[in-house]
Amino acid sequence: MIKKTLWFFLLVTLLLPSVGWCADQATVFVYHRFGDDRYPSTNIAVDVFEAQLAYLKQHDYQVMTLGQIVAARKSGTPLPERCAALTVDDGYESFLTGAMPLLRRYHYPATLFVNSDSVGGNSYLDWPQLKALHEEGIEIGNHSASHPYFVTQQQKMPLEAWRTWARQDIETAQQLFEKHLGMKPALFAYPYGEYSPQMMTLLKEMGFQAAVAQQSGVISAQAEAFALPRFPMGGPFATLKGFTGKLAMRAMPVTVIAPTSPVIDDNDPPTLRFQLDTEQIVLSSLRCYVQGQDPVVPRLVDKEQGVFEVVAEKPLAGRRNKYTLTAQGRKGGWGWFSQLWIHP
């Protein structure tokens, strides 16, 4: 039922104008494998990927690297009205064989996040291939060395010991990028899309400019630079309809008040407290969607300040779950915001 309802919203966005709110935004997608049917949950068919690129071209989207988007946000430079980025995690060979011929044909850039321990392994790109891609203009980002569960290890180790271990893993990858590619990435992608406030602080201290997760959403000027959202394009999401529906979404004007971490403690289901600019939305349309559960209506707790609370009806299933807020804009379009939750 939840999937059907969400798809209804996505179809509605194609019929409504998405203007008038949160105009300075970018829609970023994350891919993993291209034309590799052995792993359907992280794969996209090559012909579907081509249809997505054709849609971007036909509708005059400016495709940028993630680094260009981050730089624009940092400098205060407005983003193009129609702006998108294509990011790819893990560095599989299918990026070179399946995606690159199409990216070359459409003259589109991409950002490739690589976990260095896997380079040259079975089904993974090797260093000469990565160097050639980098020289061709593909932006390379750090995806750690060993692709570990950083948040789980944080729960198991004293904080300073964890910081030392996590820093060493990430720095190992940075040194290999410098050795083989002659550069150190400024962007980081969290393995499995999992992060914590301590992880974000560590990356800032190490000099990274931004980090991306895998919770869905649209990047706005107000988005946290070290927890940037991306829409997944794998498995059932990897369709042209899903792609165009996500492009039509707008960034919800949401500011999270509590909690400060996506890691779930003893309070499950967790309560999300947030501030929302109600002048921009049709308040009666505001809903929260929870994976595997029925939708929930957020509760207004402070009308003057626009503060809401929402909590799922039951404990959250799986290691990772989300609260996805949607609402119709007063001037059209639908807004989208997703809060990640992690059971470490």
mmCIF file of C-alpha atoms in Angstrom:
data_model
loop_
_atom_site.group_PDB
_atom_site.id
_atom_site.type_symbol
_atom_site.label_atom_id
_atom_site.label_comp_id
_atom_site.label_asym_id
_atom_site.label_seq_id
_atom_site.Cartn_x
_atom_site.Cartn_y
_atom_site.Cartn_z
ATOM 1 C CA MET A 1 0.000 0.000 0.000
ATOM 2 C CA ILE A 2 2.791 2.429 0.900
ATOM 3 C CA LYS A 3 4.507 1.931 -2.471
ATOM 4 C CA LYS A 4 1.272 2.595 -4.356
ATOM 5 C CA THR A 5 0.655 5.792 -2.376
ATOM 6 C CA LEU A 6 4.173 7.093 -2.931
ATOM 7 C CA TRP A 7 3.925 6.330 -6.635
ATOM 8 C CA PHE A 8 0.687 8.307 -6.723
ATOM 9 C CA PHE A 9 2.586 11.331 -5.422
ATOM 10 C CA LEU A 10 5.322 10.807 -7.989
ATOM 11 C CA LEU A 11 2.816 10.657 -10.821
ATOM 12 C CA VAL A 12 1.102 13.800 -9.560
ATOM 13 C CA THR A 13 4.401 15.678 -9.679
ATOM 14 C CA LEU A 14 4.574 15.120 -13.415
ATOM 15 C CA LEU A 15 1.288 16.988 -13.819
ATOM 16 C CA LEU A 16 1.970 19.898 -11.478
ATOM 17 C CA PRO A 17 4.420 22.775 -11.904
ATOM 18 C CA SER A 18 7.340 22.477 -9.500
ATOM 19 C CA VAL A 19 8.104 26.155 -9.094
ATOM 20 C CA GLY A 20 7.813 28.775 -6.402
ATOM 21 C CA TRP A 21 9.709 27.137 -3.547
ATOM 22 C CA CYS A 22 13.219 25.858 -2.901
ATOM 23 C CA ALA A 23 14.296 26.775 -6.431
ATOM 24 C CA ASP A 24 18.042 26.677 -5.698
ATOM 25 C CA GLN A 25 18.417 22.912 -5.580
ATOM 26 C CA ALA A 26 20.051 19.880 -7.176
ATOM 27 C CA THR A 27 18.769 16.352 -7.640
ATOM 28 C CA VAL A 28 21.532 13.786 -7.157
ATOM 29 C CA PHE A 29 21.231 10.107 -8.061
ATOM 30 C CA VAL A 30 23.341 7.185 -6.879
ATOM 31 C CA TYR A 31 24.047 4.116 -9.020
ATOM 32 C CA HIS A 32 26.157 1.022 -8.437
ATOM 33 C CA ARG A 33 26.062 -1.475 -11.316
ATOM 34 C CA PHE A 34 25.124 -1.105 -14.988
ATOM 35 C CA GLY A 35 23.807 -4.036 -17.003
ATOM 36 C CA ASP A 36 24.830 -6.619 -14.394
ATOM 37 C CA ASP A 37 21.790 -8.802 -13.768
ATOM 38 C CA ARG A 38 23.637 -10.911 -11.192
ATOM 39 C CA TYR A 39 22.923 -8.245 -8.559
ATOM 40 C CA PRO A 40 19.430 -6.933 -9.292
ATOM 41 C CA SER A 41 19.052 -4.814 -6.139
ATOM 42 C CA THR A 42 21.968 -2.550 -7.112
ATOM 43 C CA ASN A 43 21.760 -2.810 -10.894
ATOM 44 C CA ILE A 44 20.212 -0.675 -13.602
ATOM 45 C CA ALA A 45 19.618 -1.915 -17.136
ATOM 46 C CA VAL A 46 21.782 -0.086 -19.661
ATOM 47 C CA ASP A 47 18.817 0.796 -21.865
ATOM 48 C CA VAL A 48 17.013 2.340 -18.877
ATOM 49 C CA PHE A 49 20.115 4.372 -18.006
ATOM 50 C CA GLU A 50 20.256 5.601 -21.599
ATOM 51 C CA ALA A 51 16.584 6.602 -21.436
ATOM 52 C CA GLN A 52 17.344 8.592 -18.274
ATOM 53 C CA LEU A 53 20.199 10.450 -19.936
ATOM 54 C CA ALA A 54 18.026 11.148 -22.963
ATOM 55 C CA TYR A 55 15.357 12.614 -20.672
ATOM 56 C CA LEU A 56 17.914 14.939 -19.089
ATOM 57 C CA LYS A 57 19.021 16.093 -22.525
ATOM 58 C CA GLN A 58 15.499 16.525 -23.887
ATOM 59 C CA HIS A 59 14.403 18.584 -20.869
ATOM 60 C CA ASP A 60 17.464 20.836 -20.756
ATOM 61 C CA TYR A 61 18.910 19.682 -17.449
ATOM 62 C CA GLN A 62 22.421 20.807 -16.625
ATOM 63 C CA VAL A 63 24.319 17.761 -15.414
ATOM 64 C CA MET A 64 27.115 18.739 -13.032
ATOM 65 C CA THR A 65 29.647 16.864 -10.958
ATOM 66 C CA LEU A 66 28.874 16.657 -7.284
ATOM 67 C CA GLY A 67 31.999 18.725 -6.654
ATOM 68 C CA GLN A 68 30.629 21.546 -8.809
ATOM 69 C CA ILE A 69 27.377 21.510 -6.846
ATOM 70 C CA VAL A 70 29.221 21.552 -3.519
ATOM 71 C CA ALA A 71 31.429 24.423 -4.697
ATOM 72 C CA ALA A 72 28.404 26.433 -5.832
ATOM 73 C CA ARG A 73 26.705 25.947 -2.472
ATOM 74 C CA LYS A 74 29.848 26.949 -0.618
ATOM 75 C CA SER A 75 30.317 30.132 -2.663
ATOM 76 C CA GLY A 76 26.658 31.072 -2.662
ATOM 77 C CA THR A 77 26.415 30.776 -6.434
ATOM 78 C CA PRO A 78 22.833 29.910 -7.483
ATOM 79 C CA LEU A 79 22.427 26.526 -9.109
ATOM 80 C CA PRO A 80 20.807 26.194 -12.539
ATOM 81 C CA GLU A 81 17.018 25.945 -12.531
ATOM 82 C CA ARG A 82 17.259 22.335 -13.722
ATOM 83 C CA CYS A 83 20.282 20.734 -12.141
ATOM 84 C CA ALA A 84 21.219 17.081 -11.620
ATOM 85 C CA ALA A 85 24.253 14.990 -10.737
ATOM 86 C CA LEU A 86 25.059 11.332 -11.412
ATOM 87 C CA THR A 87 27.087 9.581 -8.728
ATOM 88 C CA VAL A 88 28.277 5.974 -8.711
ATOM 89 C CA ASP A 89 29.463 3.993 -5.692
ATOM 90 C CA ASP A 90 32.034 1.185 -5.384
ATOM 91 C CA GLY A 91 33.898 1.359 -8.700
ATOM 92 C CA TYR A 92 32.643 -1.724 -10.497
ATOM 93 C CA GLU A 93 33.860 -2.543 -14.002
ATOM 94 C CA SER A 94 30.318 -2.211 -15.287
ATOM 95 C CA PHE A 95 30.648 1.563 -14.870
ATOM 96 C CA LEU A 96 33.322 1.517 -17.559
ATOM 97 C CA THR A 97 31.575 -0.982 -19.844
ATOM 98 C CA GLY A 98 27.940 -0.010 -19.307
ATOM 99 C CA ALA A 99 27.779 3.638 -18.247
ATOM 100 C CA MET A 100 30.796 5.352 -19.791
ATOM 101 C CA PRO A 101 29.901 4.802 -23.461
ATOM 102 C CA LEU A 102 26.587 6.556 -22.794
ATOM 103 C CA LEU A 103 28.108 9.338 -20.687
ATOM 104 C CA ARG A 104 30.548 10.001 -23.526
ATOM 105 C CA ARG A 105 27.733 10.049 -26.073
ATOM 106 C CA TYR A 106 25.723 12.582 -24.056
ATOM 107 C CA HIS A 107 28.803 14.485 -22.875
ATOM 108 C CA TYR A 108 27.765 14.157 -19.222
ATOM 109 C CA PRO A 109 30.099 14.054 -16.217
ATOM 110 C CA ALA A 110 29.798 11.718 -13.238
ATOM 111 C CA THR A 111 31.256 11.327 -9.767
ATOM 112 C CA LEU A 112 32.685 7.894 -8.956
ATOM 113 C CA PHE A 113 33.229 6.896 -5.319
ATOM 114 C CA VAL A 114 35.870 4.206 -4.883
ATOM 115 C CA ASN A 115 36.778 2.025 -1.901
ATOM 116 C CA SER A 116 40.474 1.476 -2.412
ATOM 117 C CA ASP A 117 40.854 -2.058 -0.968
ATOM 118 C CA SER A 118 38.645 -3.407 -3.774
ATOM 119 C CA VAL A 119 40.517 -1.752 -6.648
ATOM 120 C CA GLY A 120 41.702 -4.390 -9.123
ATOM 121 C CA GLY A 121 39.625 -7.119 -7.510
ATOM 122 C CA ASN A 122 37.037 -9.294 -9.182
ATOM 123 C CA SER A 123 34.517 -7.111 -11.066
ATOM 124 C CA TYR A 124 36.215 -3.910 -9.870
ATOM 125 C CA LEU A 125 38.110 -1.282 -11.844
ATOM 126 C CA ASP A 126 41.884 -1.276 -11.460
ATOM 127 C CA TRP A 127 44.157 1.722 -10.925
ATOM 128 C CA PRO A 128 45.098 2.232 -14.615
ATOM 129 C CA GLN A 129 41.409 2.235 -15.538
ATOM 130 C CA LEU A 130 40.610 4.700 -12.745
ATOM 131 C CA LYS A 131 43.479 6.924 -13.825
ATOM 132 C CA ALA A 132 42.212 6.962 -17.409
ATOM 133 C CA LEU A 133 38.702 7.796 -16.221
ATOM 134 C CA HIS A 134 40.018 10.575 -13.991
ATOM 135 C CA GLU A 135 42.016 12.039 -16.881
ATOM 136 C CA GLU A 136 38.879 11.868 -19.032
ATOM 137 C CA GLY A 137 37.050 14.058 -16.527
ATOM 138 C CA ILE A 138 35.321 11.621 -14.200
ATOM 139 C CA GLU A 139 35.375 13.016 -10.682
ATOM 140 C CA ILE A 140 36.761 10.551 -8.118
ATOM 141 C CA GLY A 141 35.588 10.479 -4.506
ATOM 142 C CA ASN A 142 36.682 8.558 -1.414
ATOM 143 C CA HIS A 143 34.452 5.654 -0.340
ATOM 144 C CA SER A 144 36.887 4.505 2.408
ATOM 145 C CA ALA A 145 39.546 1.833 2.118
ATOM 146 C CA SER A 146 37.838 -1.265 3.527
ATOM 147 C CA HIS A 147 34.153 -0.257 3.143
ATOM 148 C CA PRO A 148 33.421 -0.970 6.814
ATOM 149 C CA TYR A 149 30.378 -0.409 9.004
ATOM 150 C CA PHE A 150 31.766 2.719 10.650
ATOM 151 C CA VAL A 151 28.718 3.256 12.866
ATOM 152 C CA THR A 152 28.754 -0.320 14.187
ATOM 153 C CA GLN A 153 32.434 -0.058 15.071
ATOM 154 C CA GLN A 154 31.750 3.224 16.830
ATOM 155 C CA GLN A 155 29.380 1.384 19.176
ATOM 156 C CA LYS A 156 32.009 -1.255 19.950
ATOM 157 C CA MET A 157 35.093 0.886 20.592
ATOM 158 C CA PRO A 158 36.080 3.743 22.919
ATOM 159 C CA LEU A 159 35.532 6.992 21.010
ATOM 160 C CA GLU A 160 39.191 8.000 20.646
ATOM 161 C CA ALA A 161 40.194 4.490 19.568
ATOM 162 C CA TRP A 162 37.385 4.529 17.015
ATOM 163 C CA ARG A 163 38.449 7.943 15.706
ATOM 164 C CA THR A 164 42.013 6.708 15.238
ATOM 165 C CA TRP A 165 40.848 3.554 13.444
ATOM 166 C CA ALA A 166 38.347 5.374 11.196
ATOM 167 C CA ARG A 167 40.837 8.105 10.310
ATOM 168 C CA GLN A 168 43.459 5.523 9.378
ATOM 169 C CA ASP A 169 41.030 3.672 7.086
ATOM 170 C CA ILE A 170 40.019 6.839 5.251
ATOM 171 C CA GLU A 171 43.557 8.215 5.084
ATOM 172 C CA THR A 172 44.815 4.910 3.660
ATOM 173 C CA ALA A 173 42.470 5.432 0.720
ATOM 174 C CA GLN A 174 43.521 9.082 0.368
ATOM 175 C CA GLN A 175 47.175 8.093 0.126
ATOM 176 C CA LEU A 176 46.432 5.499 -2.560
ATOM 177 C CA PHE A 177 44.435 8.021 -4.588
ATOM 178 C CA GLU A 178 47.361 10.410 -4.404
ATOM 179 C CA LYS A 179 49.834 7.683 -5.368
ATOM 180 C CA HIS A 180 47.889 6.306 -8.341
ATOM 181 C CA LEU A 181 45.831 9.297 -9.505
ATOM 182 C CA GLY A 182 47.902 12.244 -8.350
ATOM 183 C CA MET A 183 45.061 13.757 -6.307
ATOM 184 C CA LYS A 184 43.293 13.508 -2.964
ATOM 185 C CA PRO A 185 39.486 13.496 -3.181
ATOM 186 C CA ALA A 186 37.552 16.283 -1.459
ATOM 187 C CA LEU A 187 34.303 14.300 -1.412
ATOM 188 C CA PHE A 188 33.350 11.246 0.650
ATOM 189 C CA ALA A 189 30.541 8.707 0.337
ATOM 190 C CA TYR A 190 29.589 6.832 3.501
ATOM 191 C CA PRO A 191 29.730 3.044 3.080
ATOM 192 C CA TYR A 192 26.162 1.704 3.170
ATOM 193 C CA GLY A 193 25.015 5.329 3.460
ATOM 194 C CA GLU A 194 25.522 5.211 7.243
ATOM 195 C CA TYR A 195 26.894 8.146 9.237
ATOM 196 C CA SER A 196 26.924 9.671 12.702
ATOM 197 C CA PRO A 197 27.714 13.148 14.064
ATOM 198 C CA GLN A 198 31.154 11.893 15.093
ATOM 199 C CA MET A 199 31.792 10.598 11.568
ATOM 200 C CA MET A 200 30.796 13.943 10.099
ATOM 201 C CA THR A 201 33.133 15.790 12.477
ATOM 202 C CA LEU A 202 36.028 13.497 11.570
ATOM 203 C CA LEU A 203 35.606 14.134 7.849
ATOM 204 C CA LYS A 204 35.531 17.891 8.423
ATOM 205 C CA GLU A 205 38.740 17.647 10.450
ATOM 206 C CA MET A 206 40.360 15.664 7.630
ATOM 207 C CA GLY A 207 39.635 18.436 5.154
ATOM 208 C CA PHE A 208 36.815 16.957 3.109
ATOM 209 C CA GLN A 209 34.399 19.462 1.573
ATOM 210 C CA ALA A 210 31.232 17.339 1.709
ATOM 211 C CA ALA A 211 29.901 13.817 2.161
ATOM 212 C CA VAL A 212 26.950 11.949 0.681
ATOM 213 C CA ALA A 213 24.741 9.307 2.217
ATOM 214 C CA GLN A 214 21.954 7.254 0.649
ATOM 215 C CA GLN A 215 18.815 8.684 2.237
ATOM 216 C CA SER A 216 16.610 10.036 -0.521
ATOM 217 C CA GLY A 217 16.015 13.721 -1.032
ATOM 218 C CA VAL A 218 16.894 16.881 -2.921
ATOM 219 C CA ILE A 219 19.939 19.020 -2.122
ATOM 220 C CA SER A 220 18.988 22.577 -1.227
ATOM 221 C CA ALA A 221 21.044 25.539 -0.069
ATOM 222 C CA GLN A 222 20.135 24.605 3.518
ATOM 223 C CA ALA A 223 21.193 20.938 3.258
ATOM 224 C CA GLU A 224 23.866 19.670 5.643
ATOM 225 C CA ALA A 225 27.056 19.413 3.564
ATOM 226 C CA PHE A 226 28.209 16.235 5.331
ATOM 227 C CA ALA A 227 24.924 14.350 5.020
ATOM 228 C CA LEU A 228 23.835 15.172 1.481
ATOM 229 C CA PRO A 229 20.936 13.071 0.161
ATOM 230 C CA ARG A 230 20.810 11.057 -3.049
ATOM 231 C CA PHE A 231 18.013 9.184 -4.779
ATOM 232 C CA PRO A 232 18.924 5.503 -5.329
ATOM 233 C CA MET A 233 18.746 4.079 -8.832
ATOM 234 C CA GLY A 234 18.923 0.331 -8.349
ATOM 235 C CA GLY A 235 16.492 -2.583 -8.335
ATOM 236 C CA PRO A 236 12.817 -1.530 -8.398
ATOM 237 C CA PHE A 237 13.787 2.166 -8.291
ATOM 238 C CA ALA A 238 15.857 1.950 -11.478
ATOM 239 C CA THR A 239 13.172 2.945 -13.968
ATOM 240 C CA LEU A 240 12.549 5.933 -16.208
ATOM 241 C CA LYS A 241 9.295 6.673 -14.365
ATOM 242 C CA GLY A 242 11.064 6.650 -10.997
ATOM 243 C CA PHE A 243 13.820 8.867 -12.366
ATOM 244 C CA THR A 244 11.499 11.497 -13.808
ATOM 245 C CA GLY A 245 9.354 11.449 -10.683
ATOM 246 C CA LYS A 246 12.369 12.168 -8.490
ATOM 247 C CA LEU A 247 13.492 14.976 -10.795
ATOM 248 C CA ALA A 248 10.098 16.610 -10.266
ATOM 249 C CA MET A 249 10.460 16.607 -6.478
ATOM 250 C CA ARG A 250 11.394 19.765 -4.585
ATOM 251 C CA ALA A 251 13.441 20.078 -1.417
ATOM 252 C CA MET A 252 11.191 20.259 1.645
ATOM 253 C CA PRO A 253 11.980 23.337 3.793
ATOM 254 C CA VAL A 254 12.713 21.136 6.831
ATOM 255 C CA THR A 255 15.118 21.821 9.686
ATOM 256 C CA VAL A 256 15.690 18.851 12.013
ATOM 257 C CA ILE A 257 15.650 19.826 15.682
ATOM 258 C CA ALA A 258 16.036 16.387 17.261
ATOM 259 C CA PRO A 259 17.545 13.908 17.413
ATOM 260 C CA THR A 260 21.051 14.976 16.431
ATOM 261 C CA SER A 261 22.011 11.494 15.242
ATOM 262 C CA PRO A 262 20.358 8.977 12.901
ATOM 263 C CA VAL A 263 21.547 6.153 15.175
ATOM 264 C CA ILE A 264 18.585 4.715 17.084
ATOM 265 C CA ASP A 265 19.009 4.356 20.846
ATOM 266 C CA ASP A 266 16.567 2.637 23.210
ATOM 267 C CA ASN A 267 13.685 4.740 21.861
ATOM 268 C CA ASP A 268 12.354 2.695 18.965
ATOM 269 C CA PRO A 269 10.406 3.919 17.095
ATOM 270 C CA PRO A 270 12.301 7.207 17.253
ATOM 271 C CA THR A 271 10.618 10.605 17.415
ATOM 272 C CA LEU A 272 11.610 13.145 14.785
ATOM 273 C CA ARG A 273 11.165 16.781 15.823
ATOM 274 C CA PHE A 274 11.491 19.281 13.000
ATOM 275 C CA GLN A 275 10.718 22.819 11.935
ATOM 276 C CA LEU A 276 8.859 23.376 8.664
ATOM 277 C CA ASP A 277 8.055 26.536 6.748
ATOM 278 C CA THR A 278 4.281 26.044 6.580
ATOM 279 C CA GLU A 279 3.855 29.093 4.344
ATOM 280 C CA GLN A 280 5.274 27.078 1.468
ATOM 281 C CA ILE A 281 3.166 23.928 1.769
ATOM 282 C CA VAL A 282 -0.433 22.775 1.831
ATOM 283 C CA LEU A 283 -0.433 21.699 5.453
ATOM 284 C CA SER A 284 -3.259 19.189 5.067
ATOM 285 C CA SER A 285 -1.120 17.250 2.559
ATOM 286 C CA LEU A 286 1.812 16.702 4.952
ATOM 287 C CA ARG A 287 2.500 13.003 5.490
ATOM 288 C CA CYS A 288 5.302 10.821 6.822
ATOM 289 C CA TYR A 289 5.986 7.482 5.133
ATOM 290 C CA VAL A 290 7.738 4.702 7.033
ATOM 291 C CA GLN A 291 9.230 1.660 5.351
ATOM 292 C CA GLY A 292 6.967 -1.331 5.951
ATOM 293 C CA GLN A 293 4.302 0.659 7.833
ATOM 294 C CA ASP A 294 1.251 2.812 7.180
ATOM 295 C CA PRO A 295 1.718 6.567 6.666
ATOM 296 C CA VAL A 296 1.667 8.834 9.720
ATOM 297 C CA VAL A 297 0.462 12.430 9.998
ATOM 298 C CA PRO A 298 3.040 14.653 11.784
ATOM 299 C CA ARG A 299 1.734 16.441 14.876
ATOM 300 C CA LEU A 300 1.981 20.240 15.090
ATOM 301 C CA VAL A 301 3.450 21.127 18.487
ATOM 302 C CA ASP A 302 4.244 24.834 17.997
ATOM 303 C CA LYS A 303 2.168 26.631 15.384
ATOM 304 C CA GLU A 304 3.994 29.956 15.715
ATOM 305 C CA GLN A 305 7.416 28.382 15.130
ATOM 306 C CA GLY A 306 6.199 25.687 12.717
ATOM 307 C CA VAL A 307 7.512 22.829 14.878
ATOM 308 C CA PHE A 308 6.245 19.287 14.323
ATOM 309 C CA GLU A 309 6.846 15.839 15.761
ATOM 310 C CA VAL A 310 6.333 12.507 14.083
ATOM 311 C CA VAL A 311 6.833 8.951 15.310
ATOM 312 C CA ALA A 312 6.119 5.650 13.597
ATOM 313 C CA GLU A 313 3.394 3.411 14.954
ATOM 314 C CA LYS A 314 5.729 0.434 15.459
ATOM 315 C CA PRO A 315 9.464 -0.210 15.952
ATOM 316 C CA LEU A 316 11.434 0.188 12.729
ATOM 317 C CA ALA A 317 12.362 -2.887 10.720
ATOM 318 C CA GLY A 318 15.780 -3.624 9.248
ATOM 319 C CA ARG A 319 19.218 -2.193 9.842
ATOM 320 C CA ARG A 320 18.348 1.006 7.947
ATOM 321 C CA ASN A 321 14.980 2.671 7.756
ATOM 322 C CA LYS A 322 13.625 6.132 6.920
ATOM 323 C CA TYR A 323 10.959 8.648 7.694
ATOM 324 C CA THR A 324 10.043 10.301 4.390
ATOM 325 C CA LEU A 325 8.119 13.566 4.622
ATOM 326 C CA THR A 326 6.106 14.753 1.640
ATOM 327 C CA ALA A 327 3.813 17.731 1.122
ATOM 328 C CA GLN A 328 2.299 19.644 -1.758
ATOM 329 C CA GLY A 329 3.644 23.135 -2.389
ATOM 330 C CA ARG A 330 1.215 26.050 -2.305
ATOM 331 C CA LYS A 331 2.355 27.021 -5.807
ATOM 332 C CA GLY A 332 2.488 23.465 -7.101
ATOM 333 C CA GLY A 333 4.861 20.527 -7.022
ATOM 334 C CA TRP A 334 5.626 18.169 -4.161
ATOM 335 C CA GLY A 335 8.345 18.434 -1.549
ATOM 336 C CA TRP A 336 10.430 15.537 -0.250
ATOM 337 C CA PHE A 337 12.624 15.088 2.824
ATOM 338 C CA SER A 338 14.010 11.817 4.175
ATOM 339 C CA GLN A 339 15.436 11.158 7.643
ATOM 340 C CA LEU A 340 17.738 8.152 7.917
ATOM 341 C CA TRP A 341 17.556 5.776 10.902
ATOM 342 C CA ILE A 342 20.214 3.171 11.711
ATOM 343 C CA HIS A 343 20.114 0.105 13.953
ATOM 344 C CA PRO A 344 23.896 -0.450 14.373
#
